[in-house]
């Protein structure tokens, strides 16, 4: 996949559509795939803050916390 292009497109989508739960989740997934774990965490945290019952987003967030050493 062309992750650089995917990042460009999701940033454009966020700029146009705002930081919605869905866009922040998608942004987090793309950033995680591209290796930008800390920005991905930030996006997932925003998604969960907007809609706390997003279980899959919480799971992705936990996985990244573990990966970067932030898990307790």
PDB file of N, CA and C in Angstrom:
ATOM      1  N   UNK A   1       0.826  -1.208   0.000  1.00  0.00           N
ATOM      2  CA  UNK A   1       0.000   0.000   0.000  1.00  0.00           C
ATOM      3  C   UNK A   1       0.865   1.263   0.000  1.00  0.00           C
ATOM      4  N   UNK A   2       0.351   2.289  -0.584  1.00  0.00           N
ATOM      5  CA  UNK A   2       1.044   3.573  -0.637  1.00  0.00           C
ATOM      6  C   UNK A   2       0.685   4.357   0.623  1.00  0.00           C
ATOM      7  N   UNK A   3       1.439   4.107   1.695  1.00  0.00           N
ATOM      8  CA  UNK A   3       1.127   4.706   2.991  1.00  0.00           C
ATOM      9  C   UNK A   3       1.331   6.221   2.999  1.00  0.00           C
ATOM     10  N   UNK A   4       2.308   6.685   2.255  1.00  0.00           N
ATOM     11  CA  UNK A   4       2.527   8.129   2.191  1.00  0.00           C
ATOM     12  C   UNK A   4       1.291   8.819   1.618  1.00  0.00           C
ATOM     13  N   UNK A   5       0.756   8.239   0.561  1.00  0.00           N
ATOM     14  CA  UNK A   5      -0.460   8.798  -0.055  1.00  0.00           C
ATOM     15  C   UNK A   5      -1.649   8.669   0.887  1.00  0.00           C
ATOM     16  N   UNK A   6      -1.731   7.552   1.592  1.00  0.00           N
ATOM     17  CA  UNK A   6      -2.826   7.351   2.542  1.00  0.00           C
ATOM     18  C   UNK A   6      -2.794   8.408   3.644  1.00  0.00           C
ATOM     19  N   UNK A   7      -1.591   8.720   4.131  1.00  0.00           N
ATOM     20  CA  UNK A   7      -1.448   9.761   5.154  1.00  0.00           C
ATOM     21  C   UNK A   7      -1.909  11.106   4.586  1.00  0.00           C
ATOM     22  N   UNK A   8      -1.488  11.416   3.379  1.00  0.00           N
ATOM     23  CA  UNK A   8      -1.907  12.677   2.748  1.00  0.00           C
ATOM     24  C   UNK A   8      -3.423  12.768   2.645  1.00  0.00           C
ATOM     25  N   UNK A   9      -4.046  11.673   2.219  1.00  0.00           N
ATOM     26  CA  UNK A   9      -5.493  11.681   2.031  1.00  0.00           C
ATOM     27  C   UNK A   9      -6.250  11.778   3.350  1.00  0.00           C
ATOM     28  N   UNK A  10      -5.794  11.072   4.381  1.00  0.00           N
ATOM     29  CA  UNK A  10      -6.515  11.147   5.659  1.00  0.00           C
ATOM     30  C   UNK A  10      -6.338  12.522   6.279  1.00  0.00           C
ATOM     31  N   UNK A  11      -5.170  13.129   6.117  1.00  0.00           N
ATOM     32  CA  UNK A  11      -4.983  14.489   6.643  1.00  0.00           C
ATOM     33  C   UNK A  11      -5.930  15.465   5.940  1.00  0.00           C
ATOM     34  N   UNK A  12      -6.084  15.293   4.642  1.00  0.00           N
ATOM     35  CA  UNK A  12      -7.010  16.143   3.880  1.00  0.00           C
ATOM     36  C   UNK A  12      -8.451  15.903   4.346  1.00  0.00           C
ATOM     37  N   UNK A  13      -8.806  14.646   4.569  1.00  0.00           N
ATOM     38  CA  UNK A  13     -10.157  14.316   5.037  1.00  0.00           C
ATOM     39  C   UNK A  13     -10.440  14.933   6.405  1.00  0.00           C
ATOM     40  N   UNK A  14      -9.451  14.884   7.298  1.00  0.00           N
ATOM     41  CA  UNK A  14      -9.618  15.474   8.631  1.00  0.00           C
ATOM     42  C   UNK A  14      -9.754  16.989   8.529  1.00  0.00           C
ATOM     43  N   UNK A  15      -8.981  17.576   7.649  1.00  0.00           N
ATOM     44  CA  UNK A  15      -9.051  19.028   7.459  1.00  0.00           C
ATOM     45  C   UNK A  15     -10.445  19.434   6.976  1.00  0.00           C
ATOM     46  N   UNK A  16     -11.011  18.641   6.090  1.00  0.00           N
ATOM     47  CA  UNK A  16     -12.333  18.946   5.535  1.00  0.00           C
ATOM     48  C   UNK A  16     -13.446  18.551   6.494  1.00  0.00           C
ATOM     49  N   UNK A  17     -13.349  17.341   7.054  1.00  0.00           N
ATOM     50  CA  UNK A  17     -14.447  16.794   7.855  1.00  0.00           C
ATOM     51  C   UNK A  17     -14.331  16.985   9.346  1.00  0.00           C
ATOM     52  N   UNK A  18     -13.187  17.455   9.807  1.00  0.00           N
ATOM     53  CA  UNK A  18     -13.006  17.622  11.240  1.00  0.00           C
ATOM     54  C   UNK A  18     -12.569  16.325  11.906  1.00  0.00           C
ATOM     55  N   UNK A  19     -12.310  16.433  13.194  1.00  0.00           N
ATOM     56  CA  UNK A  19     -11.803  15.297  13.949  1.00  0.00           C
ATOM     57  C   UNK A  19     -12.939  14.408  14.446  1.00  0.00           C
ATOM     58  N   UNK A  20     -13.627  13.760  13.531  1.00  0.00           N
ATOM     59  CA  UNK A  20     -14.708  12.853  13.906  1.00  0.00           C
ATOM     60  C   UNK A  20     -14.122  11.540  14.430  1.00  0.00           C
ATOM     61  N   UNK A  21     -14.938  10.805  15.133  1.00  0.00           N
ATOM     62  CA  UNK A  21     -14.513   9.516  15.677  1.00  0.00           C
ATOM     63  C   UNK A  21     -13.976   8.606  14.587  1.00  0.00           C
ATOM     64  N   UNK A  22     -14.692   8.502  13.495  1.00  0.00           N
ATOM     65  CA  UNK A  22     -14.308   7.604  12.417  1.00  0.00           C
ATOM     66  C   UNK A  22     -13.016   8.047  11.743  1.00  0.00           C
ATOM     67  N   UNK A  23     -12.893   9.328  11.478  1.00  0.00           N
ATOM     68  CA  UNK A  23     -11.681   9.819  10.825  1.00  0.00           C
ATOM     69  C   UNK A  23     -10.461   9.679  11.724  1.00  0.00           C
ATOM     70  N   UNK A  24     -10.633   9.921  13.027  1.00  0.00           N
ATOM     71  CA  UNK A  24      -9.504   9.772  13.941  1.00  0.00           C
ATOM     72  C   UNK A  24      -9.077   8.307  14.059  1.00  0.00           C
ATOM     73  N   UNK A  25     -10.048   7.405  14.028  1.00  0.00           N
ATOM     74  CA  UNK A  25      -9.716   5.981  14.060  1.00  0.00           C
ATOM     75  C   UNK A  25      -8.960   5.578  12.794  1.00  0.00           C
ATOM     76  N   UNK A  26      -9.469   6.006  11.652  1.00  0.00           N
ATOM     77  CA  UNK A  26      -8.808   5.693  10.385  1.00  0.00           C
ATOM     78  C   UNK A  26      -7.417   6.314  10.330  1.00  0.00           C
ATOM     79  N   UNK A  27      -7.299   7.542  10.796  1.00  0.00           N
ATOM     80  CA  UNK A  27      -5.995   8.212  10.830  1.00  0.00           C
ATOM     81  C   UNK A  27      -5.028   7.414  11.705  1.00  0.00           C
ATOM     82  N   UNK A  28      -5.509   6.985  12.849  1.00  0.00           N
ATOM     83  CA  UNK A  28      -4.668   6.189  13.739  1.00  0.00           C
ATOM     84  C   UNK A  28      -4.188   4.907  13.092  1.00  0.00           C
ATOM     85  N   UNK A  29      -5.078   4.230  12.383  1.00  0.00           N
ATOM     86  CA  UNK A  29      -4.697   2.984  11.716  1.00  0.00           C
ATOM     87  C   UNK A  29      -3.626   3.236  10.651  1.00  0.00           C
ATOM     88  N   UNK A  30      -3.824   4.275   9.863  1.00  0.00           N
ATOM     89  CA  UNK A  30      -2.858   4.585   8.800  1.00  0.00           C
ATOM     90  C   UNK A  30      -1.502   4.967   9.396  1.00  0.00           C
ATOM     91  N   UNK A  31      -1.524   5.801  10.419  1.00  0.00           N
ATOM     92  CA  UNK A  31      -0.277   6.225  11.043  1.00  0.00           C
ATOM     93  C   UNK A  31       0.442   5.051  11.701  1.00  0.00           C
ATOM     94  N   UNK A  32      -0.313   4.158  12.314  1.00  0.00           N
ATOM     95  CA  UNK A  32       0.299   2.971  12.930  1.00  0.00           C
ATOM     96  C   UNK A  32       0.963   2.108  11.863  1.00  0.00           C
ATOM     97  N   UNK A  33       0.295   1.915  10.746  1.00  0.00           N
ATOM     98  CA  UNK A  33       0.877   1.131   9.654  1.00  0.00           C
ATOM     99  C   UNK A  33       2.128   1.787   9.090  1.00  0.00           C
ATOM    100  N   UNK A  34       2.150   3.115   9.110  1.00  0.00           N
ATOM    101  CA  UNK A  34       3.308   3.825   8.561  1.00  0.00           C
ATOM    102  C   UNK A  34       4.432   3.987   9.589  1.00  0.00           C
ATOM    103  N   UNK A  35       4.218   3.491  10.818  1.00  0.00           N
ATOM    104  CA  UNK A  35       5.273   3.509  11.829  1.00  0.00           C
ATOM    105  C   UNK A  35       5.275   4.719  12.738  1.00  0.00           C
ATOM    106  N   UNK A  36       4.308   5.594  12.601  1.00  0.00           N
ATOM    107  CA  UNK A  36       4.228   6.785  13.458  1.00  0.00           C
ATOM    108  C   UNK A  36       3.340   6.472  14.661  1.00  0.00           C
ATOM    109  N   UNK A  37       3.881   5.672  15.566  1.00  0.00           N
ATOM    110  CA  UNK A  37       3.096   5.144  16.679  1.00  0.00           C
ATOM    111  C   UNK A  37       2.553   6.224  17.610  1.00  0.00           C
ATOM    112  N   UNK A  38       3.344   7.238  17.912  1.00  0.00           N
ATOM    113  CA  UNK A  38       2.887   8.259  18.860  1.00  0.00           C
ATOM    114  C   UNK A  38       1.747   9.102  18.289  1.00  0.00           C
ATOM    115  N   UNK A  39       1.822   9.439  17.026  1.00  0.00           N
ATOM    116  CA  UNK A  39       0.711  10.164  16.398  1.00  0.00           C
ATOM    117  C   UNK A  39      -0.515   9.269  16.276  1.00  0.00           C
ATOM    118  N   UNK A  40      -0.287   7.984  16.019  1.00  0.00           N
ATOM    119  CA  UNK A  40      -1.401   7.041  15.953  1.00  0.00           C
ATOM    120  C   UNK A  40      -2.101   6.973  17.306  1.00  0.00           C
ATOM    121  N   UNK A  41      -1.321   6.903  18.371  1.00  0.00           N
ATOM    122  CA  UNK A  41      -1.894   6.885  19.722  1.00  0.00           C
ATOM    123  C   UNK A  41      -2.745   8.133  19.952  1.00  0.00           C
ATOM    124  N   UNK A  42      -2.216   9.269  19.569  1.00  0.00           N
ATOM    125  CA  UNK A  42      -2.961  10.520  19.733  1.00  0.00           C
ATOM    126  C   UNK A  42      -4.296  10.478  18.988  1.00  0.00           C
ATOM    127  N   UNK A  43      -4.284   9.952  17.778  1.00  0.00           N
ATOM    128  CA  UNK A  43      -5.523   9.854  16.993  1.00  0.00           C
ATOM    129  C   UNK A  43      -6.514   8.891  17.634  1.00  0.00           C
ATOM    130  N   UNK A  44      -6.030   7.740  18.075  1.00  0.00           N
ATOM    131  CA  UNK A  44      -6.917   6.775  18.733  1.00  0.00           C
ATOM    132  C   UNK A  44      -7.490   7.350  20.026  1.00  0.00           C
ATOM    133  N   UNK A  45      -6.676   8.077  20.778  1.00  0.00           N
ATOM    134  CA  UNK A  45      -7.165   8.688  22.018  1.00  0.00           C
ATOM    135  C   UNK A  45      -8.268   9.701  21.719  1.00  0.00           C
ATOM    136  N   UNK A  46      -8.119  10.472  20.657  1.00  0.00           N
ATOM    137  CA  UNK A  46      -9.161  11.428  20.270  1.00  0.00           C
ATOM    138  C   UNK A  46     -10.435  10.702  19.867  1.00  0.00           C
ATOM    139  N   UNK A  47     -10.285   9.606  19.121  1.00  0.00           N
ATOM    140  CA  UNK A  47     -11.444   8.827  18.698  1.00  0.00           C
ATOM    141  C   UNK A  47     -12.204   8.284  19.902  1.00  0.00           C
ATOM    142  N   UNK A  48     -11.478   7.737  20.857  1.00  0.00           N
ATOM    143  CA  UNK A  48     -12.102   7.169  22.062  1.00  0.00           C
ATOM    144  C   UNK A  48     -12.727   8.271  22.920  1.00  0.00           C
ATOM    145  N   UNK A  49     -12.086   9.416  22.981  1.00  0.00           N
ATOM    146  CA  UNK A  49     -12.648  10.532  23.754  1.00  0.00           C
ATOM    147  C   UNK A  49     -13.989  10.980  23.182  1.00  0.00           C
ATOM    148  N   UNK A  50     -14.098  10.934  21.859  1.00  0.00           N
ATOM    149  CA  UNK A  50     -15.344  11.338  21.209  1.00  0.00           C
ATOM    150  C   UNK A  50     -16.441  10.282  21.340  1.00  0.00           C
ATOM    151  N   UNK A  51     -16.038   9.009  21.381  1.00  0.00           N
ATOM    152  CA  UNK A  51     -16.994   7.913  21.496  1.00  0.00           C
ATOM    153  C   UNK A  51     -16.354   6.794  22.326  1.00  0.00           C
ATOM    154  N   UNK A  52     -16.516   6.871  23.646  1.00  0.00           N
ATOM    155  CA  UNK A  52     -15.838   5.932  24.552  1.00  0.00           C
ATOM    156  C   UNK A  52     -16.162   4.449  24.351  1.00  0.00           C
ATOM    157  N   UNK A  53     -17.265   4.130  23.721  1.00  0.00           N
ATOM    158  CA  UNK A  53     -17.636   2.719  23.566  1.00  0.00           C
ATOM    159  C   UNK A  53     -17.064   2.068  22.305  1.00  0.00           C
ATOM    160  N   UNK A  54     -16.095   2.683  21.662  1.00  0.00           N
ATOM    161  CA  UNK A  54     -15.454   2.102  20.471  1.00  0.00           C
ATOM    162  C   UNK A  54     -14.436   1.048  20.909  1.00  0.00           C
ATOM    163  N   UNK A  55     -14.907  -0.162  21.042  1.00  0.00           N
ATOM    164  CA  UNK A  55     -14.089  -1.252  21.581  1.00  0.00           C
ATOM    165  C   UNK A  55     -12.870  -1.527  20.705  1.00  0.00           C
ATOM    166  N   UNK A  56     -13.056  -1.645  19.406  1.00  0.00           N
ATOM    167  CA  UNK A  56     -11.926  -1.969  18.527  1.00  0.00           C
ATOM    168  C   UNK A  56     -10.862  -0.868  18.560  1.00  0.00           C
ATOM    169  N   UNK A  57     -11.298   0.379  18.643  1.00  0.00           N
ATOM    170  CA  UNK A  57     -10.333   1.469  18.737  1.00  0.00           C
ATOM    171  C   UNK A  57      -9.553   1.365  20.046  1.00  0.00           C
ATOM    172  N   UNK A  58     -10.244   1.036  21.122  1.00  0.00           N
ATOM    173  CA  UNK A  58      -9.569   0.841  22.416  1.00  0.00           C
ATOM    174  C   UNK A  58      -8.552  -0.290  22.323  1.00  0.00           C
ATOM    175  N   UNK A  59      -8.911  -1.360  21.623  1.00  0.00           N
ATOM    176  CA  UNK A  59      -7.984  -2.486  21.459  1.00  0.00           C
ATOM    177  C   UNK A  59      -6.744  -2.062  20.677  1.00  0.00           C
ATOM    178  N   UNK A  60      -6.936  -1.290  19.626  1.00  0.00           N
ATOM    179  CA  UNK A  60      -5.800  -0.788  18.847  1.00  0.00           C
ATOM    180  C   UNK A  60      -4.905   0.109  19.710  1.00  0.00           C
ATOM    181  N   UNK A  61      -5.548   0.931  20.528  1.00  0.00           N
ATOM    182  CA  UNK A  61      -4.813   1.827  21.411  1.00  0.00           C
ATOM    183  C   UNK A  61      -3.980   1.040  22.421  1.00  0.00           C
ATOM    184  N   UNK A  62      -4.562   0.026  23.007  1.00  0.00           N
ATOM    185  CA  UNK A  62      -3.837  -0.821  23.962  1.00  0.00           C
ATOM    186  C   UNK A  62      -2.647  -1.495  23.293  1.00  0.00           C
ATOM    187  N   UNK A  63      -2.850  -2.002  22.075  1.00  0.00           N
ATOM    188  CA  UNK A  63      -1.754  -2.643  21.345  1.00  0.00           C
ATOM    189  C   UNK A  63      -0.589  -1.675  21.143  1.00  0.00           C
ATOM    190  N   UNK A  64      -0.912  -0.436  20.787  1.00  0.00           N
ATOM    191  CA  UNK A  64       0.151   0.552  20.587  1.00  0.00           C
ATOM    192  C   UNK A  64       0.804   0.955  21.899  1.00  0.00           C
ATOM    193  N   UNK A  65       0.018   1.102  22.957  1.00  0.00           N
ATOM    194  CA  UNK A  65       0.601   1.388  24.266  1.00  0.00           C
ATOM    195  C   UNK A  65       1.637   0.325  24.621  1.00  0.00           C
ATOM    196  N   UNK A  66       1.287  -0.931  24.394  1.00  0.00           N
ATOM    197  CA  UNK A  66       2.218  -2.026  24.681  1.00  0.00           C
ATOM    198  C   UNK A  66       3.464  -1.919  23.803  1.00  0.00           C
ATOM    199  N   UNK A  67       3.259  -1.633  22.532  1.00  0.00           N
ATOM    200  CA  UNK A  67       4.373  -1.566  21.585  1.00  0.00           C
ATOM    201  C   UNK A  67       5.388  -0.488  21.962  1.00  0.00           C
ATOM    202  N   UNK A  68       4.897   0.652  22.421  1.00  0.00           N
ATOM    203  CA  UNK A  68       5.807   1.754  22.738  1.00  0.00           C
ATOM    204  C   UNK A  68       6.212   1.785  24.215  1.00  0.00           C
ATOM    205  N   UNK A  69       5.721   0.817  24.983  1.00  0.00           N
ATOM    206  CA  UNK A  69       6.126   0.717  26.388  1.00  0.00           C
ATOM    207  C   UNK A  69       5.326   1.569  27.343  1.00  0.00           C
ATOM    208  N   UNK A  70       4.115   1.933  26.969  1.00  0.00           N
ATOM    209  CA  UNK A  70       3.280   2.734  27.843  1.00  0.00           C
ATOM    210  C   UNK A  70       2.246   1.921  28.626  1.00  0.00           C
ATOM    211  N   UNK A  71       2.190   0.625  28.378  1.00  0.00           N
ATOM    212  CA  UNK A  71       1.216  -0.222  29.075  1.00  0.00           C
ATOM    213  C   UNK A  71       1.677  -0.465  30.502  1.00  0.00           C
ATOM    214  N   UNK A  72       0.715  -0.542  31.391  1.00  0.00           N
ATOM    215  CA  UNK A  72       1.021  -0.800  32.805  1.00  0.00           C
ATOM    216  C   UNK A  72       1.069  -2.288  33.075  1.00  0.00           C
TER     217      UNK A  72
END
